[in-house]
Every structure is written in C-alpha cells, then in structure tokens.
Amino acid sequence: MVQAPSRRDRVRAATTQEIIQTARRLLVQQGPDAVSLRAIAREMGMTAPALYRYFGSHEELLRHVVADIFTELASYVRAAIHDAAAGAAGLREAEVMAVKMIAGCRGFRAWTLEHVPEFSMIFGSPLPGLEVLREVHRDPTVDCGYQFGRVFLDLFGDLYRRRPFPIPADDDIDPALAAQLARYRELTGSDLPLGALQTFLRCWVLLYGTVSLEAFGHMRFALDDPAPMFELMLADLAPMIGLPYPLPERSG
Amino acid sequence: MVQAPSRRDRVRAATTQEIIQTARRLLVQQGPDAVSLRAIAREMGMTAPALYRYFGSHEELLRHVVADIFTELASYVRAAIHDAAAGAAGLREAEVMAVKMIAGCRGFRAWTLEHVPEFSMIFGSPLPGLEVLREVHRDPTVDCGYQFGRVFLDLFGDLYRRRPFPIPADDDIDPALAAQLARYRELTGSDLPLGALQTFLRCWVLLYGTVSLEAFGHMRFALDDPAPMFELMLADLAPMIGLPYPLPERSG
DNA sequence: CGCTTTGATTAACGCCGTTAATTGATTACG
DNA sequence: CGTAATCAATTAACGGCGTTAATCAAAGCG
C-alpha cells in the first residue's frame, strides 16, 4: 500500500520542481555553462550545499532537468498533433492521419528551434558517464525519453492500423535487426509487425537527422536557412508510410 | 612575398601541435571534461598560463582541436575511399563508383564509432559562443569543416559526372533552397547542377542522422546495436544516386 | 521540557580559466 | 663584447565551480 505523501514531502517535491525550473531558466537565458549548483542556489536565495538536500549531485540534478524537458517536449508534440487533428475534421481518414503525422514532425522541429539549448541537452552528445547508469538506477531520464518516444510510436501505430502501408515482411528483415525489433516491441507492449517498427525507426532517423543538423548548425556549411530541407525530408518520409504529400494545406 | 618561417616560428608551431595532440589524448582517455588548460599543461610538464603563449583562450585551443579532428577525419575517409577503389579494380565503372561511395559512408561511420569523443566534439552540440565567430575571425574550425565536406562533395561530383543519376530540375526546387544551393555552389567552386547539390545534402542528412544517432546512443531506447540501421540507410541512399545496392561483396 | 530530525548555513578542499607581475634565458645589435 | 630587448616560462592571485564536513536554528514530538 502506498502512503499518502505528507505535507513535508509535498513541500519537498514543490521545491524540487522549483530547482529544476530555475535550472531550465538559467539554461535558456545564459547557456549550458550557467547551470551550476551555485548559480541555481544564488538565483533561489540559497547556498549551493542546500541543494544537496534535493539532489545527490549536480549531475543528478541535470538528469532531472533532462527528464523535465523530455516531458515538456512530449506534451508539446502531443498538443500539436491534437490541434492539427481538430483542424482537420471533415477530411478523409487517410488525410487526417497525414495531417496528424506531419503536424507531429513539424511540432518536433518547431519546439526544437524554439528551445535549442534544451534540445542540445536531451539530444546532443550525452552527458559524460550517463550511459552506464541507463540500467542501474531508475533514471528519470530514461523513462521520460520512452514517454516521448511513445508519442510518435502511438501515432505511428494508429496510422498503421487504420491505413496499413507496405512494410517489409519479417523474412526480409536482417535477422540481427529483427531480434532487436522484437525486443523493442515487447518493451513497449506494441502489437505492430516488425516491419512497421523498422519503418518507424527509419522515420525517426530521418526526422532526428534533419532537425538536429538544423538545431546544431551543422548545415550552415552549405545553407543559412535549412527549412526547405525539412520539407524535403517530409516528402521523403510521407511515401514511406503511405501518406499523401504535399497535403492540401489551408495555411502556409 | 612570404617570409620563410624562422626557427622559432617552427618550434612554436611544433609546440602548438604538441598541445593539440595532448588535448586530444586527454579527450580520448579521460573525456571532454578532462580537456582543461591545467590538465594539458600538467601533462606537458608546464603550467597553465604558459599555454597562453600559443592560444588566446581555452576556447580557441578547443577550436584548433576541432580543426585537427576534422582534418584527420577527412583524410581517414579519403583513405577509405582510395583503398576501396584499389580493391575494386576490374569492376565496371558504375560499380567502382558505388564501391567508393559506400566505402566513404562506411568509413565515416567506422571512424565515428572508434572516435566517439572526437565525433561529439565536432558534430555534437556546438561549443557555446561559437556560431557568432563563424564569419568574424578566420576560424580554423570552419576551413577544416569545409575541407571535410569537400571529400564527400568531390566524390559525389565525380559520381554524377561519370554516371549522371536523376535529379530534380531547377524549376522543381524550392526557390528559397535554390538560391542557397547556388550560393553553396559558388562557395565551393562546384559545377554541379542545383538538383545534384540538393540530392547531396539529402544524402548528408541521412548519413549524419544515422551515424550521430548511433554515436550519441540516442537509438538505445530501441536498439542495442544500430548497425543494421546503417545498412538500411545505405539501401535508402544508393538508389537516390543511381547506385546498385547491395553490392556484390567480396568480404562481409 | 529535552531529544531528534530537518533544512539550511559557513568554511574549506581542490579543481577550473584567466590575469598580472616577475624571472631567466636567449637573441639582437650598437 | 656587453647591454638592451624579447621570449617563454614561472608564481601568485581572483573568482567561480562541485563537493564535503561541521555547525546551527527551528520544527516536531515523546
């Protein structure tokens, strides 16, 4: 049986949240190097060691910040999908699904470009010493990362069930990959065929590559404004999942 | 008229190179946080302020490290392409080109996986305050980045001239993109049509996305070993540039 | 009331980038 | 040759960092 949280625990949780939000504000306003224990404490009218009541280390605090960012990104993308679906009432089902998928991808990009420091924190080079922890402690980062992945996976599954598109047969999938896809399917409790999961991951590679190149500025060697490349990517992505693209748009 | 470098200048350049190599060794052996002026100096039997004779700041030193890494990566990929070409003597021209292109991509991935810290440094989230400098100081980072890009661009151009593949006509390219592609073509002195450059950048997005997802571990939410995804990406990439894939391989 | 727990403090350690002042060696040249 | 200038390095110091230990005041509670 789970105990109801005491008043002190609630205060504690609230303070924890304040710390995370302060850290995010520093991240956004002054860059990643400004997210120091001392700066956060200063900002909150405390001293640095006080934060050790809430987090075991600077790195643990950062992992909670990452988790918070993942959660916000997930709800942002969910909202973008939801809004697009509302705006697409009356269209045929295939088109509604296309609108939702495109909106999810565009939402991901829009959030990223508005939150480059946060994006860097969750999708850039991993914090040193993070990977080892993946399986050890229950890391909030991992759970929230999964939660974000689920937004796209659910949408993708919805699309596949309503409007199945061509996917490779199990026998056409590299056995080494198929085994891992099966594990992933089990992990997520999905009921999609392996081929659909493979296509899902190919889409994720496309989306992540395009958006992170743009966010990190690694396309500036050629382009000042990589926005058209994103649309090109969508044009590549849509036929992979049986969607019409470009859509009949109602607004630019 | 350019003066011959004096003995002192040569010593200076040699020391500069030693510093950069020491920094890289620290990066590889002890991670990005270990690349501090003090640690580098310690490693070289000096004190930290001495390094200011060679670099104006810690960040400037890091930019030179980045440039050095770019240069090494470029020559690694060039060598991989060269070796593959040597091994493909006797095949038909289309197949030779395919072998070279695939070897370049595989070389890029292989180097990355063997040099994850270095890859993170040059292709991860940009160092804070870097982007503003792009146009101001002559930054070695930028030049060496271009030099790396040229490896693939040259190979790509070679391929297109020998075995033209379908590309979009100029009129089918988003005007906003076409203008930038024209600028890029001018910058690089290339003679490729805009459509080929567009295809080139789409390939770069695919390659970068796949490799960086793998290097940064952002695919571990689904796959322990993303290697099969790389081969899938190659299978997507090859038809974009008119190459047969999979190739008749001589060794796994 | 007294004891414990809680949440904070201050002081300190060793690290960092950076600057200023200084020192020793080497070079340049009158 | 001898002296002045230059160069490459040093030491000392500043402020900031993460982290730890010792301390302290208030709250909770028997």
Coordinates of C-alpha atoms (C1' of nucleotides) in Angstrom, one line a residue:
Chain A
M1 CA 0.0 0.0 0.0
V2 CA 1.3 3.4 -0.9
Q3 CA 1.3 6.0 1.8
A4 CA -0.3 9.4 1.1
P5 CA 2.5 11.9 0.8
S6 CA 3.0 14.0 3.9
R7 CA 2.8 17.8 3.8
R8 CA 6.6 18.0 4.1
D9 CA 7.1 15.6 1.2
R10 CA 4.8 17.8 -0.9
V11 CA 6.8 20.9 0.0
R12 CA 9.9 19.0 -0.8
A13 CA 8.5 17.9 -4.2
A14 CA 7.5 21.5 -4.9
T15 CA 10.9 22.8 -4.1
T16 CA 12.5 20.1 -6.3
Q17 CA 10.3 21.4 -9.1
E18 CA 11.4 25.0 -8.4
I19 CA 15.0 24.0 -8.6
I20 CA 14.5 22.2 -11.9
Q21 CA 12.7 25.2 -13.3
T22 CA 15.3 27.6 -12.1
A23 CA 18.0 25.4 -13.8
R24 CA 16.0 25.5 -17.0
R25 CA 15.7 29.2 -16.8
L26 CA 19.4 29.6 -16.5
L27 CA 20.0 27.1 -19.3
V28 CA 17.8 29.1 -21.6
Q29 CA 18.8 32.6 -20.6
Q30 CA 22.6 32.1 -20.0
G31 CA 23.5 28.9 -21.7
P32 CA 24.6 25.4 -20.5
D33 CA 27.6 26.5 -18.6
A34 CA 25.5 28.7 -16.4
V35 CA 23.6 25.8 -15.0
S36 CA 25.8 25.4 -11.9
L37 CA 24.7 24.5 -8.5
R38 CA 25.9 27.7 -7.1
A39 CA 24.1 29.8 -9.8
I40 CA 20.9 27.9 -9.2
A41 CA 21.1 28.4 -5.5
R42 CA 22.0 32.0 -5.9
E43 CA 19.0 32.5 -8.1
M44 CA 16.8 31.0 -5.4
G45 CA 18.3 32.9 -2.5
M46 CA 20.0 29.8 -1.1
T47 CA 23.5 28.5 -0.9
A48 CA 24.8 25.6 -3.0
P49 CA 25.1 22.9 -0.4
A50 CA 21.4 23.3 0.4
L51 CA 20.6 21.7 -3.0
Y52 CA 22.2 18.5 -1.8
R53 CA 19.0 18.0 0.3
Y54 CA 17.2 17.6 -3.0
F55 CA 19.7 16.0 -5.4
G56 CA 22.6 13.8 -4.7
S57 CA 24.9 15.6 -7.2
H58 CA 25.0 18.2 -9.9
E59 CA 24.7 15.5 -12.5
E60 CA 21.6 14.0 -10.9
L61 CA 20.0 17.4 -10.9
L62 CA 20.8 17.7 -14.6
R63 CA 19.2 14.4 -15.3
H64 CA 16.0 15.6 -13.7
V65 CA 16.2 18.7 -15.9
V66 CA 16.6 16.4 -18.9
A67 CA 13.6 14.4 -17.8
D68 CA 11.6 17.6 -17.4
I69 CA 12.5 18.8 -20.8
F70 CA 11.5 15.4 -22.3
T71 CA 8.2 15.6 -20.6
E72 CA 7.5 19.1 -21.9
L73 CA 8.6 18.2 -25.5
A74 CA 6.3 15.1 -25.4
S75 CA 3.3 17.2 -24.4
Y76 CA 4.1 19.9 -26.9
V77 CA 4.2 17.4 -29.7
R78 CA 1.0 15.7 -28.4
A79 CA -0.7 19.0 -28.4
A80 CA 0.5 19.9 -31.9
I81 CA -1.0 16.6 -33.1
H82 CA -4.2 17.1 -31.3
D83 CA -4.6 20.6 -32.6
A84 CA -3.9 19.5 -36.1
A85 CA -6.5 16.8 -35.8
A86 CA -9.1 19.2 -34.6
G87 CA -8.3 21.5 -37.6
A88 CA -8.6 18.6 -40.0
A89 CA -12.1 17.5 -39.1
G90 CA -14.1 16.6 -42.2
L91 CA -11.2 15.3 -44.2
R92 CA -10.9 11.7 -45.2
E93 CA -9.3 9.4 -42.7
A94 CA -6.1 9.0 -44.7
E95 CA -5.7 12.7 -44.9
V96 CA -6.4 13.2 -41.2
M97 CA -3.7 10.8 -40.4
A98 CA -1.3 12.5 -42.7
V99 CA -2.1 15.8 -41.2
K100 CA -1.5 14.5 -37.7
M101 CA 1.8 12.9 -38.6
I102 CA 3.0 15.9 -40.5
A103 CA 1.9 18.1 -37.5
G104 CA 3.8 15.9 -35.1
C105 CA 7.0 16.2 -37.2
R106 CA 6.6 19.9 -37.7
G107 CA 5.8 20.3 -34.0
F108 CA 9.0 18.5 -33.1
R109 CA 11.0 20.8 -35.3
A110 CA 9.2 23.9 -34.1
W111 CA 9.8 23.1 -30.5
T112 CA 13.4 22.3 -31.2
L113 CA 14.1 25.6 -32.9
E114 CA 12.4 27.5 -30.1
H115 CA 14.4 25.5 -27.5
V116 CA 17.8 24.9 -28.9
P117 CA 19.6 24.8 -25.6
E118 CA 17.1 22.3 -24.2
F119 CA 17.3 20.2 -27.3
S120 CA 21.0 20.1 -27.1
M121 CA 20.8 18.9 -23.6
I122 CA 18.5 16.0 -24.3
F123 CA 19.6 15.1 -27.9
G124 CA 23.2 16.3 -28.1
S125 CA 26.3 14.5 -27.0
P126 CA 25.3 12.5 -23.9
L127 CA 26.5 13.8 -20.6
P128 CA 29.7 12.1 -19.6
G129 CA 29.1 9.0 -17.5
L130 CA 25.4 8.8 -18.3
E131 CA 25.3 5.6 -20.4
V132 CA 26.5 3.3 -17.7
L133 CA 23.6 4.3 -15.5
R134 CA 21.0 3.5 -18.1
E135 CA 20.2 0.2 -16.5
V136 CA 21.4 0.6 -13.0
H137 CA 19.5 3.3 -11.1
R138 CA 15.9 4.0 -12.1
D139 CA 16.8 7.1 -14.1
P140 CA 14.0 9.5 -14.7
T141 CA 15.8 10.5 -18.0
V142 CA 15.2 7.1 -19.5
D143 CA 11.5 6.8 -18.5
C144 CA 10.7 10.3 -19.8
G145 CA 12.7 9.5 -23.0
Y146 CA 10.5 6.5 -23.5
Q147 CA 7.4 8.6 -22.8
F148 CA 8.5 10.9 -25.6
G149 CA 9.2 8.1 -28.0
R150 CA 5.7 6.8 -27.3
V151 CA 4.1 9.9 -28.6
F152 CA 5.4 9.1 -32.1
L153 CA 5.1 5.4 -31.7
D154 CA 1.4 5.6 -30.8
L155 CA 0.7 7.9 -33.6
F156 CA 2.6 5.6 -36.0
G157 CA 0.7 2.6 -34.7
D158 CA -2.6 4.4 -35.1
L159 CA -1.7 5.2 -38.6
Y160 CA -0.6 1.7 -39.5
R161 CA -3.7 0.1 -38.0
R162 CA -6.1 2.4 -39.8
R163 CA -4.3 2.6 -43.1
P164 CA -1.8 -0.2 -43.4
F165 CA 1.1 0.8 -45.7
P166 CA 3.6 -1.6 -47.3
I167 CA 6.2 -2.8 -44.9
P168 CA 8.9 -5.4 -45.3
A169 CA 8.0 -9.0 -44.4
D170 CA 9.6 -10.5 -41.3
D171 CA 11.7 -12.6 -43.6
D172 CA 13.1 -9.6 -45.4
I173 CA 14.4 -8.0 -42.2
D174 CA 18.0 -8.5 -41.2
P175 CA 17.8 -11.2 -38.5
A176 CA 20.0 -9.3 -36.2
L177 CA 17.7 -6.3 -36.5
A178 CA 14.5 -8.4 -36.2
A179 CA 15.6 -9.8 -32.9
Q180 CA 16.1 -6.3 -31.5
L181 CA 12.8 -5.1 -33.0
A182 CA 11.0 -7.9 -31.3
R183 CA 12.6 -6.9 -28.0
Y184 CA 11.6 -3.3 -28.6
R185 CA 8.1 -4.4 -29.4
E186 CA 7.9 -6.4 -26.2
L187 CA 9.4 -3.5 -24.2
T188 CA 6.7 -1.1 -25.5
G189 CA 3.9 -3.5 -25.5
S190 CA 3.2 -2.7 -29.1
D191 CA 1.4 -5.0 -31.5
L192 CA 2.9 -3.7 -34.6
P193 CA 4.7 -6.1 -37.0
L194 CA 8.4 -6.0 -37.1
G195 CA 8.5 -4.4 -40.5
A196 CA 6.4 -1.5 -39.2
L197 CA 8.8 -1.0 -36.3
Q198 CA 11.7 -1.0 -38.8
T199 CA 9.9 1.7 -40.8
F200 CA 9.2 3.6 -37.7
L201 CA 12.9 3.7 -36.8
R202 CA 13.9 4.7 -40.3
C203 CA 11.5 7.6 -40.0
W204 CA 13.0 8.6 -36.6
V205 CA 16.4 8.6 -38.2
L206 CA 15.2 11.0 -40.9
L207 CA 13.4 13.3 -38.5
Y208 CA 16.2 13.4 -35.9
G209 CA 18.9 13.9 -38.5
T210 CA 17.2 16.8 -40.2
V211 CA 16.2 18.6 -37.1
S212 CA 19.4 18.1 -35.2
L213 CA 21.5 19.2 -38.1
E214 CA 19.4 22.4 -38.2
A215 CA 19.5 22.9 -34.5
F216 CA 23.2 22.3 -34.1
G217 CA 24.0 24.5 -37.1
H218 CA 25.9 21.7 -38.8
M219 CA 24.2 22.5 -42.1
R220 CA 25.5 26.1 -42.1
F221 CA 28.5 25.0 -44.2
A222 CA 26.0 25.0 -47.0
L223 CA 22.7 26.6 -46.0
D224 CA 21.8 29.6 -43.9
D225 CA 18.2 28.5 -43.7
P226 CA 17.7 24.7 -43.7
A227 CA 13.9 25.0 -43.5
P228 CA 13.5 23.8 -47.1
M229 CA 15.5 20.7 -46.3
F230 CA 12.9 19.8 -43.6
E231 CA 10.1 19.9 -46.2
L232 CA 12.2 17.7 -48.5
M233 CA 12.6 15.3 -45.6
L234 CA 8.8 15.2 -45.1
A235 CA 8.4 14.5 -48.8
D236 CA 10.8 11.5 -48.4
L237 CA 9.1 10.4 -45.2
A238 CA 5.4 10.5 -46.3
P239 CA 5.6 7.9 -49.0
M240 CA 7.4 5.5 -46.6
I241 CA 4.2 5.4 -44.6
G242 CA 1.6 5.7 -47.3
L243 CA 0.8 9.3 -46.8
P244 CA -0.1 11.9 -49.5
Y245 CA 2.3 14.7 -49.5
P246 CA 2.2 17.6 -50.1
L247 CA -1.1 18.0 -48.3
P248 CA -3.8 20.3 -49.4
E249 CA -2.8 23.0 -47.0
R250 CA -5.1 25.5 -45.6
S251 CA -2.4 27.8 -44.3
G252 CA 1.2 28.3 -45.4
Chain B
M1 CA 56.3 37.8 -50.7
V2 CA 56.0 35.2 -47.9
Q3 CA 58.9 35.1 -45.5
A4 CA 60.4 31.7 -44.7
P5 CA 59.4 30.7 -41.2
S6 CA 62.2 31.4 -38.7
R7 CA 63.5 28.6 -36.5
R8 CA 61.5 30.0 -33.5
D9 CA 58.3 30.0 -35.5
R10 CA 58.8 26.4 -36.4
V11 CA 59.4 25.5 -32.8
R12 CA 56.4 27.4 -31.9
A13 CA 54.3 25.6 -34.5
A14 CA 55.6 22.3 -33.3
T15 CA 54.7 23.1 -29.7
T16 CA 51.3 24.2 -30.8
Q17 CA 50.8 20.8 -32.4
E18 CA 52.0 19.0 -29.3
I19 CA 49.5 20.9 -27.2
I20 CA 46.7 20.0 -29.6
Q21 CA 47.7 16.3 -29.5
T22 CA 47.9 16.3 -25.8
A23 CA 44.4 17.8 -25.6
R24 CA 43.2 15.1 -27.9
R25 CA 44.8 12.4 -25.8
L26 CA 43.1 13.7 -22.7
L27 CA 39.8 13.9 -24.6
V28 CA 40.0 10.3 -25.6
Q29 CA 41.4 8.9 -22.5
Q30 CA 39.5 10.9 -19.9
G31 CA 36.6 12.5 -21.6
P32 CA 35.7 16.0 -22.6
D33 CA 35.7 17.5 -19.1
A34 CA 39.4 16.5 -18.7
V35 CA 40.5 18.8 -21.5
S36 CA 41.4 21.7 -19.3
L37 CA 44.3 24.1 -19.7
R38 CA 45.7 23.0 -16.4
A39 CA 45.5 19.3 -17.3
I40 CA 47.1 19.8 -20.7
A41 CA 49.9 21.9 -19.1
R42 CA 50.3 19.3 -16.4
E43 CA 50.6 16.6 -18.9
M44 CA 53.3 18.5 -20.8
G45 CA 55.3 19.4 -17.7
M46 CA 54.3 23.1 -17.9
T47 CA 52.0 25.4 -16.1
A48 CA 48.6 26.6 -17.4
P49 CA 49.5 30.2 -18.2
A50 CA 52.3 29.1 -20.4
L51 CA 49.7 27.9 -22.9
Y52 CA 48.5 31.4 -23.4
R53 CA 51.7 32.0 -25.5
Y54 CA 50.1 29.6 -28.0
F55 CA 46.4 30.2 -27.7
G56 CA 44.4 33.2 -26.7
S57 CA 42.0 31.2 -24.6
H58 CA 40.8 27.8 -23.7
E59 CA 38.1 28.0 -26.3
E60 CA 40.5 29.0 -29.0
L61 CA 42.6 25.9 -28.2
L62 CA 39.5 23.8 -28.4
R63 CA 38.7 25.2 -31.8
H64 CA 42.1 24.2 -33.0
V65 CA 41.5 20.7 -31.6
V66 CA 38.2 20.6 -33.6
A67 CA 40.1 21.6 -36.7
D68 CA 42.6 18.9 -36.1
I69 CA 39.9 16.3 -35.7
F70 CA 38.2 17.4 -38.9
T71 CA 41.4 17.1 -40.8
E72 CA 42.1 13.6 -39.5
L73 CA 38.5 12.5 -40.2
A74 CA 38.8 13.9 -43.8
S75 CA 42.0 12.0 -44.5
Y76 CA 40.6 8.9 -42.9
V77 CA 37.6 8.9 -45.2
R78 CA 39.7 9.8 -48.2
A79 CA 41.9 6.8 -47.4
A80 CA 38.9 4.6 -47.0
I81 CA 37.6 5.6 -50.4
H82 CA 41.1 5.2 -52.0
D83 CA 41.6 1.8 -50.6
A84 CA 38.1 0.6 -51.7
A85 CA 38.9 1.9 -55.2
A86 CA 42.1 0.0 -55.3
G87 CA 40.2 -3.2 -54.2
A88 CA 37.6 -2.7 -56.9
A89 CA 39.9 -2.6 -59.9
G90 CA 38.4 -4.6 -62.7
L91 CA 34.8 -3.9 -61.9
R92 CA 32.6 -1.8 -64.2
E93 CA 32.7 2.0 -63.7
A94 CA 29.3 2.2 -62.1
E95 CA 30.2 -0.5 -59.6
V96 CA 33.5 1.2 -58.8
M97 CA 31.8 4.4 -58.0
A98 CA 29.3 2.6 -55.9
V99 CA 32.1 0.8 -54.0
K100 CA 33.8 4.1 -53.4
M101 CA 30.7 5.9 -52.2
I102 CA 29.7 3.1 -49.9
A103 CA 33.3 2.9 -48.6
G104 CA 33.2 6.6 -47.9
C105 CA 30.0 6.3 -45.9
R106 CA 31.2 3.2 -44.1
G107 CA 34.5 4.9 -43.4
F108 CA 32.7 7.8 -41.9
R109 CA 30.7 5.5 -39.6
A110 CA 33.8 3.4 -38.7
W111 CA 35.8 6.4 -37.7
T112 CA 33.0 7.8 -35.7
L113 CA 32.4 4.7 -33.7
E114 CA 36.1 4.4 -33.0
H115 CA 36.3 8.1 -32.0
V116 CA 33.1 8.9 -30.3
P117 CA 34.5 11.7 -28.1
E118 CA 36.1 13.4 -31.0
F119 CA 32.9 13.0 -33.1
S120 CA 30.9 14.5 -30.2
M121 CA 33.3 17.4 -30.2
I122 CA 33.0 18.3 -33.9
F123 CA 29.4 17.2 -34.6
G124 CA 27.6 17.4 -31.2
S125 CA 26.0 20.5 -29.7
P126 CA 28.2 23.4 -30.7
L127 CA 30.5 24.9 -28.2
P128 CA 28.8 27.9 -26.6
G129 CA 29.6 31.1 -28.3
L130 CA 31.0 29.5 -31.4
E131 CA 28.4 30.4 -34.0
V132 CA 28.9 34.1 -33.7
L133 CA 32.5 33.8 -34.7
R134 CA 31.8 31.8 -37.9
E135 CA 32.2 34.9 -40.0
V136 CA 34.4 37.1 -37.9
H137 CA 37.8 35.7 -37.1
R138 CA 39.3 33.3 -39.6
D139 CA 38.4 30.3 -37.7
P140 CA 40.4 27.1 -38.4
T141 CA 37.3 25.1 -37.5
V142 CA 35.3 26.4 -40.4
D143 CA 38.0 25.8 -43.0
C144 CA 38.7 22.3 -41.9
G145 CA 35.0 21.6 -41.8
Y146 CA 34.8 22.7 -45.4
Q147 CA 37.7 20.5 -46.2
F148 CA 35.9 17.5 -44.8
G149 CA 32.8 18.4 -46.6
R150 CA 34.8 18.5 -49.8
V151 CA 35.8 14.9 -49.5
F152 CA 32.2 13.8 -50.0
L153 CA 31.3 16.6 -52.3
D154 CA 34.2 15.7 -54.7
L155 CA 33.3 12.1 -54.6
F156 CA 29.7 12.9 -55.2
G157 CA 30.6 15.2 -58.1
D158 CA 32.8 12.6 -59.6
L159 CA 30.0 10.1 -59.5
Y160 CA 27.5 12.5 -61.0
R161 CA 29.7 13.4 -63.9
R162 CA 30.6 9.8 -64.7
R163 CA 27.2 8.3 -64.2
P164 CA 24.5 11.0 -64.0
F165 CA 21.5 10.0 -62.0
P166 CA 18.1 11.5 -62.0
I167 CA 18.0 14.8 -60.2
P168 CA 15.2 17.4 -59.8
A169 CA 15.2 20.1 -62.4
D170 CA 16.0 23.6 -61.3
D171 CA 12.4 24.6 -61.6
D172 CA 11.3 21.8 -59.3
I173 CA 13.5 23.1 -56.5
D174 CA 12.0 25.3 -53.8
P175 CA 13.2 28.7 -54.9
A176 CA 14.3 29.6 -51.3
L177 CA 16.5 26.5 -51.4
A178 CA 17.7 27.0 -55.0
A179 CA 19.2 30.4 -54.1
Q180 CA 21.1 28.9 -51.2
L181 CA 22.3 26.0 -53.3
A182 CA 23.6 28.5 -55.9
R183 CA 25.5 30.3 -53.2
Y184 CA 26.9 27.0 -51.9
R185 CA 27.9 26.0 -55.5
E186 CA 29.7 29.3 -55.8
L187 CA 31.4 28.9 -52.5
T188 CA 32.8 25.5 -53.3
G189 CA 33.5 26.3 -56.9
S190 CA 31.5 23.3 -57.9
D191 CA 29.9 22.9 -61.3
L192 CA 27.1 20.5 -60.3
P193 CA 23.5 21.4 -61.1
L194 CA 21.4 22.6 -58.2
G195 CA 19.4 19.4 -58.2
A196 CA 22.6 17.4 -57.6
L197 CA 23.6 19.6 -54.7
Q198 CA 20.1 19.2 -53.3
T199 CA 20.5 15.4 -53.5
F200 CA 23.9 15.7 -52.0
L201 CA 22.6 17.5 -48.9
R202 CA 19.7 15.0 -48.6
C203 CA 22.4 12.2 -48.5
W204 CA 24.3 14.1 -45.9
V205 CA 21.2 14.4 -43.7
L206 CA 20.7 10.6 -44.0
L207 CA 24.3 9.8 -43.2
Y208 CA 24.7 12.3 -40.4
G209 CA 21.4 11.3 -38.8
T210 CA 22.2 7.6 -38.8
V211 CA 25.7 7.9 -37.6
S212 CA 25.1 10.5 -34.9
L213 CA 22.1 8.7 -33.5
E214 CA 24.4 5.6 -33.2
A215 CA 27.3 7.5 -31.7
F216 CA 25.3 9.5 -29.2
G217 CA 23.4 6.4 -28.1
H218 CA 20.0 8.1 -28.9
M219 CA 18.8 4.9 -30.6
R220 CA 19.4 2.8 -27.5
F221 CA 15.8 3.3 -26.5
A222 CA 15.0 0.7 -29.1
L223 CA 18.2 -1.0 -30.3
D224 CA 21.3 -2.2 -28.6
D225 CA 23.2 -2.5 -31.9
P226 CA 22.1 0.0 -34.5
A227 CA 24.5 -1.4 -37.1
P228 CA 21.6 -2.9 -39.2
M229 CA 20.0 0.6 -39.4
F230 CA 23.1 1.9 -41.0
E231 CA 22.9 -0.7 -43.8
L232 CA 19.2 0.2 -44.2
M233 CA 20.2 3.8 -44.6
L234 CA 22.7 2.8 -47.3
A235 CA 19.9 0.9 -49.0
D236 CA 17.9 4.1 -49.0
L237 CA 20.8 6.3 -50.1
A238 CA 22.1 4.2 -53.0
P239 CA 19.0 4.5 -55.3
M240 CA 19.0 8.2 -54.7
I241 CA 22.3 8.4 -56.6
G242 CA 21.7 5.7 -59.0
L243 CA 23.9 3.1 -57.4
P244 CA 23.4 -0.6 -57.2
Y245 CA 22.9 -1.8 -53.6
P246 CA 23.6 -4.2 -52.1
L247 CA 26.9 -4.7 -53.9
P248 CA 28.4 -8.0 -54.8
E249 CA 30.6 -8.0 -51.7
R250 CA 33.9 -9.8 -51.6
S251 CA 34.1 -9.7 -47.8
G252 CA 31.4 -9.4 -45.1
Chain C
dC1 C1' 11.0 20.2 28.7
dG2 C1' 14.5 17.7 26.1
dC3 C1' 15.7 14.9 22.1
dT4 C1' 15.7 14.2 17.2
dT5 C1' 15.0 15.4 12.7
dT6 C1' 15.1 18.7 9.0
dG7 C1' 16.9 22.3 6.2
dA8 C1' 19.7 25.4 6.0
dT9 C1' 24.4 27.7 6.9
dT10 C1' 29.6 28.6 6.9
dA11 C1' 34.3 27.0 6.0
dA12 C1' 37.2 24.5 3.5
dC13 C1' 39.5 21.5 -0.4
dG14 C1' 40.9 21.0 -4.9
dC15 C1' 39.7 21.9 -9.4
dC16 C1' 38.9 25.4 -13.2
dG17 C1' 40.0 29.8 -16.7
dT18 C1' 42.3 33.9 -16.6
dT19 C1' 45.3 37.9 -15.5
dA20 C1' 49.3 40.4 -13.7
dA21 C1' 53.8 40.7 -12.2
dT22 C1' 58.1 38.5 -12.4
dT23 C1' 62.0 35.8 -13.6
dG24 C1' 65.7 33.6 -16.7
dA25 C1' 67.3 32.6 -20.8
dT26 C1' 68.1 33.8 -25.4
dT27 C1' 68.5 36.9 -29.0
dA28 C1' 69.7 41.3 -31.3
dC29 C1' 72.6 44.8 -32.0
dG30 C1' 75.4 49.2 -31.1
Chain D
dC1 C1' 81.6 42.1 -26.0
dG2 C1' 78.2 43.9 -23.3
dT3 C1' 73.8 45.6 -22.9
dA4 C1' 69.2 46.0 -24.0
dA5 C1' 65.2 43.8 -25.8
dT6 C1' 62.5 39.9 -26.5
dC7 C1' 60.7 35.5 -25.4
dA8 C1' 58.9 31.7 -22.8
dA9 C1' 58.0 30.4 -18.8
dT10 C1' 57.1 31.0 -13.9
dT11 C1' 54.5 32.2 -9.4
dA12 C1' 50.6 34.5 -7.1
dA13 C1' 46.2 35.7 -7.1
dC14 C1' 40.9 36.3 -8.3
dG15 C1' 36.6 34.5 -8.7
dG16 C1' 33.8 30.5 -9.9
dC17 C1' 33.0 25.6 -9.8
dG18 C1' 31.4 20.7 -7.3
dT19 C1' 31.6 18.7 -3.1
dT20 C1' 32.2 17.6 1.9
dA21 C1' 32.2 18.3 6.8
dA22 C1' 30.9 20.7 10.7
dT23 C1' 27.6 23.6 12.6
dC24 C1' 23.3 25.8 13.8
dA25 C1' 18.4 27.2 14.3
dA26 C1' 13.9 25.9 14.0
dA27 C1' 10.1 22.3 14.0
dG28 C1' 8.2 18.0 15.5
dC29 C1' 7.2 15.3 19.1
dG30 C1' 7.7 11.9 23.2

